[in-house]
Amino acid sequence: MPPQIDLAFTQAEPLSGLGLWSSLTIGFAILASTPLSYSNSADLARYLPRSTKPSHIVAATALGGAVPGFCFIVVGAALGTTVSNADASVGIEYVLLDMLPTWLGPLFVLGVVINTVALNGMTTYTASMAFQSIGVPIKRIPSAVLIGTLGTIFTIILVLSTSLLGAVNLMLQFLIIISAPTMAVYVTDILLRRNRYDGDELFDERPGGAFWFWHGVGLAGITAVTAGAGASVLFLSTDIWTGPLAVAAGYLDLSVPAGMLVAAATYVLLAAKSIRQGAAA
């Protein structure tokens, strides 16, 4: 008989004190990695009508990420009351198939396949453009093929080296090393400029353009992201790497706030003056 969801589930030994805070901060880092890494949500907002109110754009973008995330968290919490660690290490997909009616099994597998194709299609689309935007001289299709190949290799390595859930958690935790500081720099730049950009100049990649910076490289942004990533690494707490500051703090994972705060502060120090001068010109 398949396991049943127990809504009255409680831990045999509830966490408390430093152990509780350590678990909460690690869980926060994993959950925060999704919205922080999805920094192109504003890109999707461009498909809304020009007459859309700014508040509605913010609400649609926020809810578009929050509602699915909430649903997945609820499902994950429910599964946590039924799936043992031993079963999860073998593969949660097998446990789910055992829990579903026989007739629903093929539909579940089909849904997983379709979702995987759709998700990786979006990832390849955005990642291949990002690859080109950093200056790599490669055409769009070869870029997409390269990204797909690298993603496949990394996925195989992660899945073979650990369990599926372990691989996903590690990927999400390490993802914030770059995504959290990058998002912080992006938001800080918007605030410093008061969200006023010249669209034509923004896409002018010729030397001497308003956003050409130093030989096409924004040193302030790169420096800020690097500093934020370093702070994230120092406060990161995972099974295969725990930063010295995380150890000193009792294995608290403060990688997200540390990375974002350091990146934002560094960018303000390095870029605020030039941004104000450019706005006054």
Tab-separated table of C-alpha atoms in Angstrom:
chain	number	residue	atom	x	y	z
A	1	MET	CA	0.000	0.000	0.000
A	2	PRO	CA	1.487	3.394	-0.947
A	3	PRO	CA	2.439	5.745	1.892
A	4	GLN	CA	-0.142	8.264	3.023
A	5	ILE	CA	0.369	11.968	3.697
A	6	ASP	CA	0.271	12.686	7.422
A	7	LEU	CA	-0.918	16.255	8.018
A	8	ALA	CA	-0.218	15.868	11.748
A	9	PHE	CA	3.426	14.993	11.165
A	10	THR	CA	5.973	16.269	13.705
A	11	GLN	CA	9.680	15.688	14.031
A	12	ALA	CA	10.691	13.021	16.525
A	13	GLU	CA	13.331	15.374	17.900
A	14	PRO	CA	12.364	18.991	17.072
A	15	LEU	CA	15.285	21.264	16.298
A	16	SER	CA	16.043	24.140	18.604
A	17	GLY	CA	18.671	26.767	19.224
A	18	LEU	CA	21.596	27.024	16.824
A	19	GLY	CA	20.650	23.812	14.989
A	20	LEU	CA	17.230	25.251	14.173
A	21	TRP	CA	18.674	28.543	12.921
A	22	SER	CA	21.268	26.690	10.865
A	23	SER	CA	18.563	24.625	9.155
A	24	LEU	CA	16.395	27.705	8.558
A	25	THR	CA	19.219	29.702	6.966
A	26	ILE	CA	20.223	26.797	4.710
A	27	GLY	CA	16.607	26.304	3.673
A	28	PHE	CA	16.267	30.024	2.998
A	29	ALA	CA	19.375	29.964	0.788
A	30	ILE	CA	17.940	27.089	-1.255
A	31	LEU	CA	14.496	28.677	-1.641
A	32	ALA	CA	15.888	32.144	-2.384
A	33	SER	CA	18.079	30.837	-5.193
A	34	THR	CA	15.151	30.441	-7.582
A	35	PRO	CA	13.822	34.026	-7.602
A	36	LEU	CA	17.357	35.449	-7.357
A	37	SER	CA	18.598	33.446	-10.327
A	38	TYR	CA	15.521	34.342	-12.383
A	39	SER	CA	16.654	37.905	-12.900
A	40	ASN	CA	15.222	38.052	-16.426
A	41	SER	CA	11.650	38.279	-15.154
A	42	ALA	CA	11.632	41.914	-16.260
A	43	ASP	CA	12.359	40.626	-19.746
A	44	LEU	CA	9.014	38.819	-19.738
A	45	ALA	CA	7.250	41.998	-18.632
A	46	ARG	CA	8.118	43.632	-21.941
A	47	TYR	CA	5.376	41.552	-23.579
A	48	LEU	CA	2.724	43.371	-21.552
A	49	PRO	CA	0.868	46.248	-23.260
A	50	ARG	CA	2.565	49.647	-23.136
A	51	SER	CA	-0.436	51.037	-21.268
A	52	THR	CA	0.030	48.604	-18.349
A	53	LYS	CA	0.450	50.381	-15.020
A	54	PRO	CA	3.865	49.962	-13.341
A	55	SER	CA	2.188	48.606	-10.212
A	56	HIS	CA	0.433	45.957	-12.298
A	57	ILE	CA	3.715	44.972	-13.951
A	58	VAL	CA	5.334	44.537	-10.538
A	59	ALA	CA	2.364	42.553	-9.242
A	60	ALA	CA	2.209	40.286	-12.303
A	61	THR	CA	5.947	39.610	-12.223
A	62	ALA	CA	5.989	38.968	-8.476
A	63	LEU	CA	2.917	36.742	-8.435
A	64	GLY	CA	4.117	34.884	-11.523
A	65	GLY	CA	7.082	33.714	-9.508
A	66	ALA	CA	5.503	33.498	-6.068
A	67	VAL	CA	2.393	31.430	-6.851
A	68	PRO	CA	4.211	28.483	-8.523
A	69	GLY	CA	6.893	28.646	-5.842
A	70	PHE	CA	4.275	28.490	-3.089
A	71	CYS	CA	2.602	25.481	-4.714
A	72	PHE	CA	5.879	23.590	-5.009
A	73	ILE	CA	6.789	24.364	-1.385
A	74	VAL	CA	3.417	23.028	-0.194
A	75	VAL	CA	3.839	19.859	-2.256
A	76	GLY	CA	7.396	19.455	-0.957
A	77	ALA	CA	6.264	19.865	2.642
A	78	ALA	CA	3.531	17.271	2.114
A	79	LEU	CA	5.993	14.819	0.576
A	80	GLY	CA	8.331	15.403	3.491
A	81	THR	CA	5.771	13.660	5.737
A	82	THR	CA	5.703	10.522	3.592
A	83	VAL	CA	9.055	10.045	1.873
A	84	SER	CA	11.888	8.727	4.023
A	85	ASN	CA	15.488	9.793	3.522
A	86	ALA	CA	16.322	6.324	2.214
A	87	ASP	CA	13.563	6.474	-0.414
A	88	ALA	CA	14.476	10.025	-1.399
A	89	SER	CA	18.105	9.029	-1.943
A	90	VAL	CA	17.000	6.286	-4.363
A	91	GLY	CA	14.807	8.682	-6.321
A	92	ILE	CA	11.730	10.623	-5.299
A	93	GLU	CA	10.245	10.080	-8.759
A	94	TYR	CA	9.936	6.350	-8.023
A	95	VAL	CA	8.198	7.076	-4.720
A	96	LEU	CA	5.762	9.401	-6.477
A	97	LEU	CA	4.930	6.724	-9.041
A	98	ASP	CA	4.125	4.289	-6.232
A	99	MET	CA	1.819	6.842	-4.612
A	100	LEU	CA	-0.160	7.545	-7.792
A	101	PRO	CA	-2.943	5.401	-9.245
A	102	THR	CA	-1.736	3.101	-12.033
A	103	TRP	CA	-3.674	4.978	-14.712
A	104	LEU	CA	-2.089	8.290	-13.671
A	105	GLY	CA	1.478	7.000	-13.930
A	106	PRO	CA	1.902	7.513	-17.714
A	107	LEU	CA	0.389	11.002	-17.483
A	108	PHE	CA	2.825	11.858	-14.682
A	109	VAL	CA	5.801	10.698	-16.760
A	110	LEU	CA	4.518	12.613	-19.796
A	111	GLY	CA	4.103	15.748	-17.679
A	112	VAL	CA	7.659	15.434	-16.374
A	113	VAL	CA	9.022	15.068	-19.914
A	114	ILE	CA	7.062	18.045	-21.264
A	115	ASN	CA	7.995	20.214	-18.291
A	116	THR	CA	11.673	19.287	-18.631
A	117	VAL	CA	11.726	20.120	-22.335
A	118	ALA	CA	9.927	23.435	-21.767
A	119	LEU	CA	12.139	24.420	-18.833
A	120	ASN	CA	15.387	23.590	-20.606
A	121	GLY	CA	14.178	25.328	-23.747
A	122	MET	CA	13.737	28.548	-21.762
A	123	THR	CA	17.064	28.048	-20.016
A	124	THR	CA	18.899	27.464	-23.273
A	125	TYR	CA	17.235	30.502	-24.822
A	126	THR	CA	18.307	32.883	-22.074
A	127	ALA	CA	21.694	31.308	-21.339
A	128	SER	CA	22.770	31.367	-24.986
A	129	MET	CA	21.958	35.082	-25.189
A	130	ALA	CA	23.798	35.719	-21.933
A	131	PHE	CA	26.789	33.884	-23.374
A	132	GLN	CA	26.813	36.273	-26.322
A	133	SER	CA	26.176	39.355	-24.191
A	134	ILE	CA	29.401	38.899	-22.219
A	135	GLY	CA	31.379	39.226	-25.428
A	136	VAL	CA	31.937	35.635	-26.552
A	137	PRO	CA	32.169	35.751	-30.386
A	138	ILE	CA	29.719	32.954	-31.144
A	139	LYS	CA	26.526	32.777	-33.180
A	140	ARG	CA	23.133	32.059	-31.644
A	141	ILE	CA	22.629	28.410	-32.665
A	142	PRO	CA	26.174	27.252	-31.771
A	143	SER	CA	25.795	29.124	-28.491
A	144	ALA	CA	22.560	27.268	-27.694
A	145	VAL	CA	24.153	23.927	-28.597
A	146	LEU	CA	27.158	24.662	-26.394
A	147	ILE	CA	24.961	25.666	-23.449
A	148	GLY	CA	22.861	22.526	-23.871
A	149	THR	CA	25.964	20.341	-23.994
A	150	LEU	CA	27.481	21.925	-20.893
A	151	GLY	CA	24.187	21.634	-19.025
A	152	THR	CA	23.904	17.945	-19.903
A	153	ILE	CA	27.460	17.239	-18.756
A	154	PHE	CA	27.009	19.073	-15.457
A	155	THR	CA	23.678	17.305	-14.831
A	156	ILE	CA	25.201	13.868	-15.413
A	157	ILE	CA	28.124	14.654	-13.111
A	158	LEU	CA	25.851	15.914	-10.331
A	159	VAL	CA	23.393	13.026	-10.543
A	160	LEU	CA	26.154	10.395	-10.620
A	161	SER	CA	28.060	11.986	-7.746
A	162	THR	CA	25.125	12.308	-5.348
A	163	SER	CA	21.369	11.761	-5.071
A	164	LEU	CA	18.955	13.718	-7.234
A	165	LEU	CA	17.674	15.849	-4.352
A	166	GLY	CA	21.182	16.340	-3.046
A	167	ALA	CA	22.359	17.417	-6.494
A	168	VAL	CA	19.497	19.896	-6.851
A	169	ASN	CA	20.075	21.380	-3.398
A	170	LEU	CA	23.808	21.744	-4.002
A	171	MET	CA	23.196	23.338	-7.386
A	172	LEU	CA	20.751	25.845	-5.902
A	173	GLN	CA	23.044	26.733	-3.010
A	174	PHE	CA	26.073	27.256	-5.233
A	175	LEU	CA	23.978	29.128	-7.778
A	176	ILE	CA	23.412	31.979	-5.348
A	177	ILE	CA	27.152	32.681	-5.213
A	178	ILE	CA	26.752	34.533	-8.506
A	179	SER	CA	23.001	35.138	-8.801
A	180	ALA	CA	22.555	36.950	-5.462
A	181	PRO	CA	25.350	39.530	-6.029
A	182	THR	CA	24.307	39.975	-9.666
A	183	MET	CA	20.704	40.711	-8.701
A	184	ALA	CA	21.923	43.115	-6.015
A	185	VAL	CA	24.029	45.065	-8.535
A	186	TYR	CA	21.116	45.122	-10.984
A	187	VAL	CA	18.698	46.537	-8.398
A	188	THR	CA	21.276	48.990	-7.040
A	189	ASP	CA	21.965	50.326	-10.524
A	190	ILE	CA	18.236	50.847	-11.122
A	191	LEU	CA	17.901	52.744	-7.854
A	192	LEU	CA	20.947	54.915	-8.531
A	193	ARG	CA	19.645	55.816	-11.991
A	194	ARG	CA	16.050	56.134	-10.748
A	195	ASN	CA	15.114	53.657	-13.458
A	196	ARG	CA	15.976	56.148	-16.207
A	197	TYR	CA	17.775	54.577	-19.143
A	198	ASP	CA	18.187	55.551	-22.747
A	199	GLY	CA	17.102	52.395	-24.539
A	200	ASP	CA	19.021	53.128	-27.730
A	201	GLU	CA	22.246	53.844	-25.849
A	202	LEU	CA	21.787	50.757	-23.710
A	203	PHE	CA	22.044	48.541	-26.784
A	204	ASP	CA	24.857	50.543	-28.388
A	205	GLU	CA	27.818	48.161	-28.138
A	206	ARG	CA	30.206	50.335	-30.087
A	207	PRO	CA	33.311	51.824	-28.415
A	208	GLY	CA	32.541	55.213	-26.937
A	209	GLY	CA	28.882	54.423	-26.190
A	210	ALA	CA	27.266	55.534	-22.954
A	211	PHE	CA	27.472	51.991	-21.579
A	212	TRP	CA	30.773	50.976	-23.178
A	213	PHE	CA	32.619	51.638	-19.902
A	214	TRP	CA	36.270	50.451	-19.966
A	215	HIS	CA	36.995	48.551	-23.216
A	216	GLY	CA	33.457	47.217	-23.106
A	217	VAL	CA	33.770	46.000	-19.522
A	218	GLY	CA	31.872	47.470	-16.565
A	219	LEU	CA	34.603	47.253	-13.954
A	220	ALA	CA	32.373	48.557	-11.167
A	221	GLY	CA	29.771	45.877	-11.779
A	222	ILE	CA	32.260	43.032	-12.171
A	223	THR	CA	34.162	44.105	-9.066
A	224	ALA	CA	30.947	44.354	-7.051
A	225	VAL	CA	29.726	40.919	-8.178
A	226	THR	CA	33.135	39.392	-7.435
A	227	ALA	CA	33.202	40.931	-3.949
A	228	GLY	CA	29.647	39.763	-3.293
A	229	ALA	CA	30.457	36.253	-4.540
A	230	GLY	CA	33.450	36.143	-2.196
A	231	ALA	CA	31.225	37.114	0.733
A	232	SER	CA	28.693	34.437	-0.262
A	233	VAL	CA	31.400	31.777	-0.376
A	234	LEU	CA	32.610	32.724	3.103
A	235	PHE	CA	29.093	32.329	4.543
A	236	LEU	CA	27.992	29.323	2.454
A	237	SER	CA	27.128	26.119	4.333
A	238	THR	CA	26.785	22.925	2.283
A	239	ASP	CA	27.729	19.264	2.590
A	240	ILE	CA	30.830	19.679	0.445
A	241	TRP	CA	31.869	23.221	1.372
A	242	THR	CA	31.340	25.388	4.420
A	243	GLY	CA	32.880	28.831	4.508
A	244	PRO	CA	35.033	29.843	7.492
A	245	LEU	CA	32.628	32.591	8.536
A	246	ALA	CA	29.709	30.140	8.365
A	247	VAL	CA	31.644	27.763	10.658
A	248	ALA	CA	32.418	30.614	13.061
A	249	ALA	CA	28.716	31.524	13.130
A	250	GLY	CA	27.663	27.980	14.015
A	251	TYR	CA	27.014	26.796	10.435
A	252	LEU	CA	24.544	29.564	9.715
A	253	ASP	CA	24.179	30.026	5.958
A	254	LEU	CA	24.141	33.784	5.451
A	255	SER	CA	25.371	33.565	1.863
A	256	VAL	CA	22.346	35.360	0.398
A	257	PRO	CA	22.262	38.508	2.595
A	258	ALA	CA	26.066	38.705	2.796
A	259	GLY	CA	26.517	38.439	-0.962
A	260	MET	CA	23.789	40.953	-1.748
A	261	LEU	CA	24.822	43.523	0.848
A	262	VAL	CA	28.521	43.412	-0.053
A	263	ALA	CA	27.779	43.591	-3.779
A	264	ALA	CA	25.359	46.506	-3.398
A	265	ALA	CA	27.686	48.465	-1.101
A	266	THR	CA	30.673	47.901	-3.389
A	267	TYR	CA	28.737	49.019	-6.443
A	268	VAL	CA	27.566	52.192	-4.707
A	269	LEU	CA	31.148	53.047	-3.736
A	270	LEU	CA	32.503	52.429	-7.235
A	271	ALA	CA	29.683	53.583	-9.508
A	272	ALA	CA	27.474	56.101	-7.696
A	273	LYS	CA	29.632	59.130	-8.533
A	274	SER	CA	29.931	58.364	-12.258
A	275	ILE	CA	26.211	57.599	-12.509
A	276	ARG	CA	25.313	60.932	-10.902
A	277	GLN	CA	27.700	62.765	-13.237
A	278	GLY	CA	26.188	61.005	-16.246
A	279	ALA	CA	22.677	61.910	-15.147
A	280	ALA	CA	23.653	65.548	-14.718
A	281	ALA	CA	25.331	65.750	-18.147
